[in-house]
Short mmCIF file of C-alpha atoms in Angstrom, two decimals:
data_model
loop_
_atom_site.label_atom_id
_atom_site.label_comp_id
_atom_site.label_asym_id
_atom_site.label_seq_id
_atom_site.Cartn_x
_atom_site.Cartn_y
_atom_site.Cartn_z
CA MET F 281 24.45 7.02 8.61
CA LEU F 282 28.03 5.99 7.84
CA LYS F 283 28.67 4.54 11.53
CA ARG F 284 25.74 2.12 11.00
CA PHE F 285 27.24 0.75 7.42
CA ALA F 286 30.80 1.03 7.90
CA GLN F 287 31.55 -2.48 8.75
CA GLU F 288 29.14 -3.54 5.81
CA ILE F 289 30.88 -1.32 3.38
CA CYS F 290 34.40 -2.71 4.65
CA ASP F 291 33.57 -6.33 4.62
CA ILE F 292 32.02 -6.12 1.05
CA THR F 293 34.87 -4.17 -0.26
CA ASN F 294 37.24 -6.34 1.18
CA GLY F 295 35.73 -9.32 -0.27
CA ILE F 296 35.89 -7.99 -3.90
CA ILE F 297 39.47 -6.37 -3.84
CA GLY F 298 41.14 -8.41 -1.83
CA HIS F 299 42.98 -5.79 0.51
CA HIS F 300 42.17 -4.42 3.81
CA VAL F 301 39.81 -1.30 3.94
CA LEU F 302 39.16 0.99 6.70
CA ILE F 303 36.54 3.85 7.13
CA THR F 304 36.67 6.46 9.88
CA ASP F 305 34.26 9.25 10.92
CA GLU F 306 34.97 12.94 10.09
CA LYS F 307 37.46 12.78 13.43
CA GLY F 308 39.51 10.02 11.86
CA LEU F 309 38.14 7.37 14.30
CA THR F 310 37.71 3.86 12.97
CA LEU F 311 34.11 3.17 12.63
CA GLY F 312 34.75 0.02 10.23
CA SER F 313 37.73 -2.24 9.42
CA SER F 314 38.31 -5.34 7.79
CA ASP F 315 41.19 -5.54 10.57
CA LEU F 316 39.05 -5.44 13.71
CA SER F 317 41.88 -4.64 15.82
CA ARG F 318 41.86 -1.44 14.44
CA LEU F 319 38.09 -0.37 15.69
CA GLY F 320 38.09 2.81 17.83
CA ALA F 321 41.58 3.58 16.70
CA VAL F 322 42.60 7.04 14.85
CA HIS F 323 43.70 6.72 11.24
CA THR F 324 46.22 9.75 11.03
CA PRO F 325 46.19 9.71 7.18
CA SER F 326 42.43 10.52 7.21
CA LEU F 327 42.84 13.45 8.91
CA GLU F 328 45.02 15.01 6.46
CA CYS F 329 42.73 13.52 3.59
CA MET F 330 39.33 15.03 5.05
CA ARG F 331 41.00 18.51 5.91
CA SER F 332 42.25 18.79 2.03
CA ARG F 333 39.16 16.83 0.49
CA ALA F 334 41.62 15.06 -1.66
CA GLU F 335 43.24 11.46 -1.63
CA THR F 336 46.20 10.85 0.33
CA PHE F 337 49.07 8.18 -0.14
CA THR F 338 51.17 6.47 2.51
CA ASP F 339 54.18 4.71 1.52
CA SER F 340 55.97 1.97 3.89
CA GLU F 341 58.33 4.64 5.29
CA GLU F 342 55.77 6.86 6.21
CA ALA F 343 53.34 4.12 7.69
CA SER F 344 56.16 2.87 9.89
CA ARG F 345 56.28 6.16 11.54
CA LEU F 346 52.54 5.71 12.16
CA GLU F 347 51.27 3.60 15.14
CA GLY F 348 48.65 0.99 13.84
CA VAL F 349 48.90 2.43 9.64
CA LYS F 350 49.43 0.50 6.85
CA PRO F 351 50.78 1.63 3.28
CA GLY F 352 48.22 2.65 1.07
CA VAL F 353 45.57 5.53 -0.23
CA THR F 354 43.19 7.35 1.71
CA LEU F 355 40.23 9.32 0.45
CA PRO F 356 37.33 11.55 1.87
CA VAL F 357 33.61 10.25 1.99
CA CYS F 358 31.21 13.11 1.09
CA LEU F 359 27.36 13.28 1.44
CA ALA F 360 25.37 16.11 0.48
CA GLY F 361 28.52 18.35 0.20
CA GLU F 362 29.95 17.51 3.39
CA VAL F 363 32.74 15.31 4.50
CA VAL F 364 31.54 12.71 6.70
CA GLY F 365 34.47 10.55 7.04
CA SER F 366 37.02 8.70 5.26
CA ILE F 367 38.05 5.22 3.32
CA ALA F 368 41.32 3.63 3.41
CA ILE F 369 42.78 0.83 1.33
CA ALA F 370 45.69 -0.68 2.63
CA GLY F 371 48.53 -2.00 0.09
CA ASP F 372 51.28 -0.84 -2.18
CA HIS F 373 50.21 2.66 -2.89
CA ARG F 374 50.96 2.44 -6.70
CA GLU F 375 48.70 -0.83 -6.74
CA VAL F 376 45.72 0.29 -4.71
CA ALA F 377 45.59 3.90 -6.05
CA ARG F 378 43.36 2.16 -8.96
CA TYR F 379 40.94 1.25 -6.55
CA GLY F 380 40.68 4.51 -4.59
CA TYR F 381 37.92 6.39 -6.57
CA LEU F 382 35.86 3.47 -7.38
CA VAL F 383 35.70 2.38 -3.98
CA GLN F 384 35.06 5.99 -2.87
CA LYS F 385 32.19 6.60 -5.10
CA GLN F 386 30.61 3.37 -4.21
CA ALA F 387 30.49 4.15 -0.58
CA GLU F 388 29.24 7.64 -1.37
CA LEU F 389 26.66 6.37 -3.46
CA PHE F 390 25.79 3.45 -1.21
CA LEU F 391 25.25 6.00 1.71
CA ARG F 392 23.34 8.04 -0.56
CA GLU F 393 20.67 5.43 -1.25
CA GLN F 394 20.42 4.53 2.13
CA MET F 395 19.80 8.29 2.83
CA ILE F 396 17.46 8.58 0.57
CA GLN F 397 15.47 5.12 1.17
CA GLU F 398 15.47 6.16 4.98
CA SER F 399 13.92 9.86 3.77
CA ALA F 400 11.25 8.39 1.76
CA GLY F 401 10.36 6.09 4.54
CA ALA F 402 10.00 8.59 7.13
CA ARG F 403 7.88 10.40 4.48
CA ASP F 404 5.83 7.37 3.91
CA ARG F 405 5.36 6.92 7.65
CA ALA F 406 4.43 10.42 8.12
CA VAL F 407 1.63 10.23 5.60
CA GLN F 408 0.57 6.70 7.28
CA GLU F 409 0.18 8.54 10.38
CA LEU F 410 -1.84 11.28 8.65
CA ILE F 411 -4.36 8.50 7.32
CA SER F 412 -4.39 7.10 10.85
CA TYR F 413 -5.09 10.39 12.15
CA ILE F 414 -8.18 10.96 9.62
CA ALA F 415 -9.18 7.61 10.56
CA SER F 416 -9.88 8.35 14.28
CA PHE F 417 -10.79 11.87 13.64
CA ALA F 418 -13.99 13.01 15.31
CA PRO F 419 -15.88 15.59 13.05
CA GLY F 420 -17.58 18.16 15.32
CA HIS F 421 -15.58 17.33 18.34
CA ASP F 422 -11.79 17.40 17.06
CA ASP F 423 -10.27 20.50 15.36
CA SER F 424 -9.98 20.57 11.76
CA GLY F 425 -7.42 23.13 11.97
CA ILE F 426 -5.11 20.85 13.36
CA LEU F 427 -5.99 18.16 10.43
CA ALA F 428 -5.65 21.04 8.02
CA THR F 429 -2.17 21.66 9.22
CA ARG F 430 -0.89 18.33 9.46
CA ILE F 431 -1.97 18.08 5.79
CA ARG F 432 -0.41 21.11 4.69
CA GLU F 433 2.85 20.10 6.83
CA LEU F 434 3.18 17.18 4.19
CA GLY F 435 2.99 19.37 1.19
CA PHE F 436 -0.76 18.71 0.61
CA GLU F 437 -3.76 21.23 0.03
CA PRO F 438 -6.23 20.55 2.74
CA GLY F 439 -9.00 22.67 1.01
CA ILE F 440 -8.89 20.16 -2.34
CA PRO F 441 -12.24 17.97 -2.41
CA ARG F 442 -11.20 14.29 -2.41
CA VAL F 443 -12.81 10.79 -2.25
CA CYS F 444 -10.93 8.16 -0.08
CA LEU F 445 -10.12 4.61 -2.09
CA VAL F 446 -9.08 1.66 -0.14
CA LEU F 447 -7.43 -0.70 -2.86
CA GLU F 448 -6.56 -4.43 -2.15
CA PRO F 449 -4.31 -6.26 -4.64
CA GLY F 450 -4.74 -9.95 -4.31
CA SER F 451 -3.99 -13.13 -6.19
CA ALA F 452 -7.08 -14.87 -7.58
CA LYS F 453 -8.13 -15.08 -4.08
CA PRO F 454 -8.69 -11.75 -2.48
CA GLY F 455 -6.08 -10.68 0.28
CA ALA F 456 -3.52 -13.25 -0.95
CA ALA F 457 -0.83 -10.91 -2.71
CA GLY F 458 2.75 -11.67 -1.24
CA LYS F 459 1.55 -14.89 0.57
CA GLY F 460 4.30 -17.65 0.13
CA LEU F 461 6.77 -15.13 -0.76
CA ASP F 462 9.74 -14.27 1.54
CA PRO F 463 9.94 -11.15 3.47
CA LEU F 464 12.28 -9.42 0.69
CA GLU F 465 10.35 -10.47 -2.15
CA GLN F 466 7.07 -9.29 0.00
CA ILE F 467 8.61 -5.84 0.28
CA SER F 468 9.65 -5.85 -3.40
CA LEU F 469 6.23 -6.60 -4.38
CA PHE F 470 4.35 -3.85 -2.03
CA LYS F 471 6.85 -1.65 -2.92
CA GLU F 472 6.06 -1.92 -6.92
CA ILE F 473 2.44 -2.21 -6.28
CA HIS F 474 2.81 1.44 -4.19
CA GLU F 475 4.74 2.74 -7.10
CA ILE F 476 2.17 1.78 -9.54
CA ILE F 477 -0.63 3.55 -7.43
CA LEU F 478 1.26 6.76 -7.13
CA SER F 479 2.21 7.05 -10.66
CA VAL F 480 -1.81 6.99 -11.24
CA PHE F 481 -2.66 9.23 -8.24
CA PRO F 482 0.38 11.42 -8.09
CA GLU F 483 1.15 13.64 -4.96
CA PRO F 484 0.31 16.62 -4.12
CA LEU F 485 -3.13 16.46 -5.57
CA ASN F 486 -3.42 12.98 -3.94
CA PHE F 487 -2.15 11.53 -1.08
CA GLY F 488 -1.72 8.04 0.23
CA SER F 489 0.05 4.99 2.20
CA SER F 490 0.20 1.14 2.77
CA LEU F 491 -2.31 0.23 5.50
CA GLY F 492 -0.15 -2.79 6.34
CA GLY F 493 -0.16 -5.77 4.51
CA ALA F 494 -1.61 -5.43 0.59
CA ARG F 495 -3.78 -2.81 1.39
CA PHE F 496 -3.44 0.89 0.59
CA ALA F 497 -5.43 3.88 1.12
CA ILE F 498 -5.84 6.82 -1.33
CA PHE F 499 -7.18 10.17 -0.95
CA ALA F 500 -7.72 11.23 -4.62
CA ALA F 501 -8.74 14.36 -6.01
CA ILE F 502 -12.33 14.97 -7.15
CA LYS F 503 -12.73 16.47 -10.61
CA GLU F 504 -15.94 18.00 -10.97
CA VAL F 505 -17.23 17.23 -14.72
CA GLY F 506 -20.16 18.24 -15.98
CA GLY F 507 -22.81 15.16 -17.12
CA GLY F 508 -20.69 12.69 -14.95
CA SER F 509 -20.21 11.37 -11.52
CA VAL F 510 -17.85 13.19 -9.27
CA LEU F 511 -16.03 9.79 -9.08
CA ASP F 512 -15.66 8.95 -12.45
CA HIS F 513 -11.96 10.17 -12.51
CA ALA F 514 -11.13 8.24 -9.63
CA VAL F 515 -12.89 5.20 -11.10
CA SER F 516 -10.87 5.62 -14.12
CA GLY F 517 -7.66 5.63 -12.44
CA CYS F 518 -8.64 2.56 -10.30
CA GLN F 519 -8.71 0.83 -13.70
CA ARG F 520 -5.61 1.99 -15.00
CA CYS F 521 -3.96 0.51 -11.61
CA ARG F 522 -5.76 -2.49 -12.28
CA GLU F 523 -4.47 -2.81 -15.86
CA LYS F 524 -0.84 -2.45 -14.92
CA MET F 525 -1.25 -4.87 -11.64
CA LYS F 526 -2.96 -7.40 -14.15
CA GLY F 527 0.53 -7.91 -15.86
CA MET F 528 1.81 -8.78 -12.09
CA GLY F 529 -0.93 -11.28 -11.75
CA LEU F 530 -2.78 -9.47 -9.59
CA ILE F 531 -6.51 -8.94 -8.98
CA LEU F 532 -7.46 -5.30 -7.80
CA THR F 533 -10.45 -4.49 -5.64
CA VAL F 534 -11.07 -1.21 -4.46
CA GLY F 535 -13.91 0.14 -2.54
CA ALA F 536 -14.55 3.67 -2.89
CA GLY F 537 -16.03 6.32 -0.19
CA SER F 538 -18.29 9.16 -0.27
CA PRO F 539 -16.84 12.45 -1.89
CA ALA F 540 -15.35 14.92 0.74
CA ARG F 541 -16.13 18.31 -0.33
CA VAL F 542 -15.06 19.53 3.08
CA LEU F 543 -12.24 18.67 5.35
CA GLU F 544 -14.16 17.16 7.99
CA GLU F 545 -15.72 14.72 5.52
CA LEU F 546 -12.46 12.86 4.71
CA HIS F 547 -13.36 10.86 7.73
CA TYR F 548 -16.59 9.67 6.79
CA SER F 549 -14.86 8.86 3.19
CA TYR F 550 -12.35 6.80 4.93
CA LEU F 551 -14.89 4.75 6.86
CA ASP F 552 -17.07 4.43 4.03
CA ALA F 553 -14.25 3.01 1.65
CA TRP F 554 -13.32 0.33 3.76
CA LYS F 555 -17.44 -0.54 4.08
CA ALA F 556 -17.63 -0.63 0.19
CA LEU F 557 -14.82 -2.91 -0.22
CA THR F 558 -15.95 -5.31 2.64
CA ILE F 559 -19.49 -5.20 1.30
CA GLY F 560 -17.96 -5.91 -2.16
CA LEU F 561 -15.75 -8.95 -1.10
CA LYS F 562 -18.57 -10.29 1.01
CA LYS F 563 -20.64 -10.42 -2.15
CA ASN F 564 -17.74 -12.54 -3.95
CA ASP F 565 -17.27 -9.55 -6.43
CA PRO F 566 -13.26 -9.44 -6.32
CA GLY F 567 -11.66 -7.15 -9.21
CA GLY F 568 -14.07 -4.30 -9.32
CA THR F 569 -14.43 -0.77 -7.97
CA HIS F 570 -17.16 -0.96 -5.43
CA SER F 571 -18.73 2.68 -4.55
CA ILE F 572 -20.62 3.14 -1.32
CA ASP F 573 -23.29 4.92 -3.15
CA ASP F 574 -24.18 1.58 -4.65
CA TYR F 575 -24.44 -0.09 -1.17
CA ARG F 576 -26.47 2.44 0.82
CA LEU F 577 -29.16 -0.49 1.57
CA GLU F 578 -26.43 -2.85 2.36
CA ASP F 579 -24.48 -0.29 4.58
CA LEU F 580 -27.81 0.45 6.51
CA LEU F 581 -28.35 -3.32 7.02
CA THR F 582 -24.55 -3.81 8.68
CA THR F 583 -26.14 -1.61 11.76
CA VAL F 584 -28.99 -4.47 12.46
CA ASN F 585 -28.41 -6.05 15.19
CA MET F 586 -26.34 -9.40 14.66
CA LYS F 587 -28.42 -12.02 16.59
CA LYS F 588 -31.61 -10.76 15.04
CA GLY F 589 -30.52 -10.13 11.63
CA ARG F 590 -28.95 -13.68 11.97
CA LEU F 591 -32.65 -15.34 12.83
CA PHE F 592 -34.49 -13.29 10.42
CA ALA F 593 -32.28 -14.44 7.64
CA ASP F 594 -32.18 -18.33 8.81
CA LYS F 595 -35.85 -18.29 9.31
CA THR F 596 -36.46 -16.89 5.86
CA LEU F 597 -34.11 -19.01 3.79
CA SER F 598 -34.48 -21.89 5.80
CA GLY F 599 -36.78 -23.87 2.93
CA LEU F 600 -34.05 -22.62 0.04
CA ARG F 601 -31.19 -24.11 2.24
CA LYS F 602 -32.50 -27.53 2.53
CA ALA F 603 -33.59 -27.48 -1.25
CA PRO F 604 -31.05 -29.41 -3.78
CA ASP F 605 -31.44 -26.50 -6.23
CA GLY F 606 -31.68 -23.82 -3.48
CA GLU F 607 -29.07 -21.72 -4.90
CA GLU F 608 -30.26 -21.75 -8.45
CA MET F 609 -33.61 -20.64 -7.14
CA LEU F 610 -31.68 -17.50 -5.36
CA HIS F 611 -29.85 -17.00 -8.13
CA THR F 612 -33.31 -16.84 -10.03
CA PHE F 613 -34.41 -14.19 -7.46
CA HIS F 614 -31.50 -12.04 -7.77
CA SER F 615 -31.98 -11.77 -11.44
CA TRP F 616 -35.64 -11.07 -10.77
CA CYS F 617 -34.58 -8.23 -8.41
CA ARG F 618 -32.41 -6.96 -11.19
CA HIS F 619 -35.03 -6.89 -13.74
CA PRO F 620 -38.36 -6.20 -11.88
CA CYS F 621 -41.73 -6.63 -13.46
CA SER F 622 -39.87 -7.98 -16.50
CA PRO F 623 -40.64 -11.77 -16.85
CA GLY F 624 -39.05 -11.77 -20.40
CA LEU F 625 -35.67 -10.30 -19.52
CA VAL F 626 -35.19 -12.34 -16.42
CA ALA F 627 -36.03 -15.62 -18.46
CA LYS F 628 -33.49 -14.14 -21.25
CA ASP F 629 -30.86 -13.17 -18.49
CA LEU F 630 -31.21 -16.86 -17.07
CA ASN F 631 -31.28 -18.43 -20.56
CA VAL F 632 -34.40 -20.22 -19.63
CA HIS F 633 -38.10 -20.48 -21.23
CA ARG F 634 -40.61 -18.29 -19.41
CA ASN F 635 -42.61 -21.51 -18.60
CA THR F 636 -39.64 -22.43 -16.69
CA LEU F 637 -38.98 -19.16 -15.00
CA GLY F 638 -42.87 -19.32 -14.09
CA TYR F 639 -42.16 -22.79 -12.30
CA ARG F 640 -39.35 -21.62 -10.57
CA ILE F 641 -41.39 -18.10 -9.13
CA GLU F 642 -44.01 -20.67 -7.59
CA LYS F 643 -41.19 -22.71 -6.38
CA ILE F 644 -39.40 -20.24 -4.60
CA LYS F 645 -42.95 -19.40 -3.14
CA ARG F 646 -43.55 -23.06 -2.02
CA LEU F 647 -40.07 -23.01 -0.01
CA THR F 648 -40.22 -19.11 1.42
CA GLY F 649 -43.75 -18.52 1.79
CA LEU F 650 -43.15 -15.57 0.10
CA ASP F 651 -44.81 -14.52 -3.64
CA ILE F 652 -41.49 -12.27 -5.35
CA ARG F 653 -44.31 -10.89 -7.61
CA ASP F 654 -45.49 -8.89 -4.63
CA LEU F 655 -43.30 -5.87 -3.99
CA GLY F 656 -43.08 -6.33 -0.07
CA GLU F 657 -42.56 -9.95 -0.11
CA ALA F 658 -39.68 -9.66 -2.50
CA PHE F 659 -38.17 -7.07 -0.60
CA GLU F 660 -38.33 -9.08 2.05
CA LEU F 661 -36.71 -12.23 0.58
CA PHE F 662 -34.08 -9.69 -0.73
CA LEU F 663 -33.37 -8.30 2.84
CA ALA F 664 -33.05 -12.32 4.60
CA ALA F 665 -30.49 -12.85 1.48
CA THR F 666 -28.70 -9.51 1.81
CA LEU F 667 -28.36 -9.95 5.41
CA ASP F 668 -27.15 -13.73 5.13
CA THR F 669 -24.39 -12.21 2.86
CA LEU F 670 -23.29 -9.57 5.17
CA LEU F 671 -23.56 -11.49 8.24
CA ASP F 672 -21.68 -14.69 7.15
#
């Protein structure tokens, strides 16, 4: 690690203090220097400095006896309690000594932060690979013992019931989070989003990672609570994430999969979460938590042959599409579906007189040939409208 960042540390430090700076490895070989002619050469004062683990001073007289060595101060660079190299500052040792300790600590802090970031990045990649493995896992064919081992190796308990949540933070338009930002700003934004999600769904009960772009997957622990849905805890967590991201100008849309009470069901929960998110966005409903349990019919319709489904939807809806107020008629129909056999509630929902509602129902019948007061015909129109949305 010191080798990778030695030249950068030297250049930055030299630019700040105005003195030549040199960094060596644990063998005294120069890894970085503001005097590029010294690269690869042995810096003799570093050997004693690292052996004693203390700063050493080199005056002009001593420097004149050593090849390529300038007067100055040399200090050991330690990482995790081990000496990994040294850093030397050229100049009158009485003058540059005041910089020594500061430069040493800055170099050690820089390396420590890089090590922590790389370690965290490696763990994030490992969790991301685990989620990819769950996505491709074939229940009944692949060995669930291998999946359990991979989960356990990352410090998570494989036997805990969980549900998959796919989270998509976006701007006013879903999927737009981070667009228009430069790469560093995007990284910073997604890192902040990830930290919010993990603060609400902390490890090791939960685990998750970025899926690339602005989407994240979380396998959230299920809490069995009497009298409520097993997903209530996960849904409330999504709402807390949503409130925190709202202050960042983001709208959080979530797809919630089916509960996975046994290990093999994690795969199905993951797939269901994606389906729920996709259906919710196709219904033009960003900013909510969409559970697959609310979209079982829509999920079933996604298995319909696309060509036949499109032909059915086009034929059934052709009259409404041609009418100037076709969208208003569809809106009336959807309200009718929400309040079946309750014309009074439908009229109130639409804020129209019941006579107006009756007129619209007759117009829908004239445009489609379907009487929505008949359950079978209403269901036919509902299927056509739903397929039209899903296949769009």
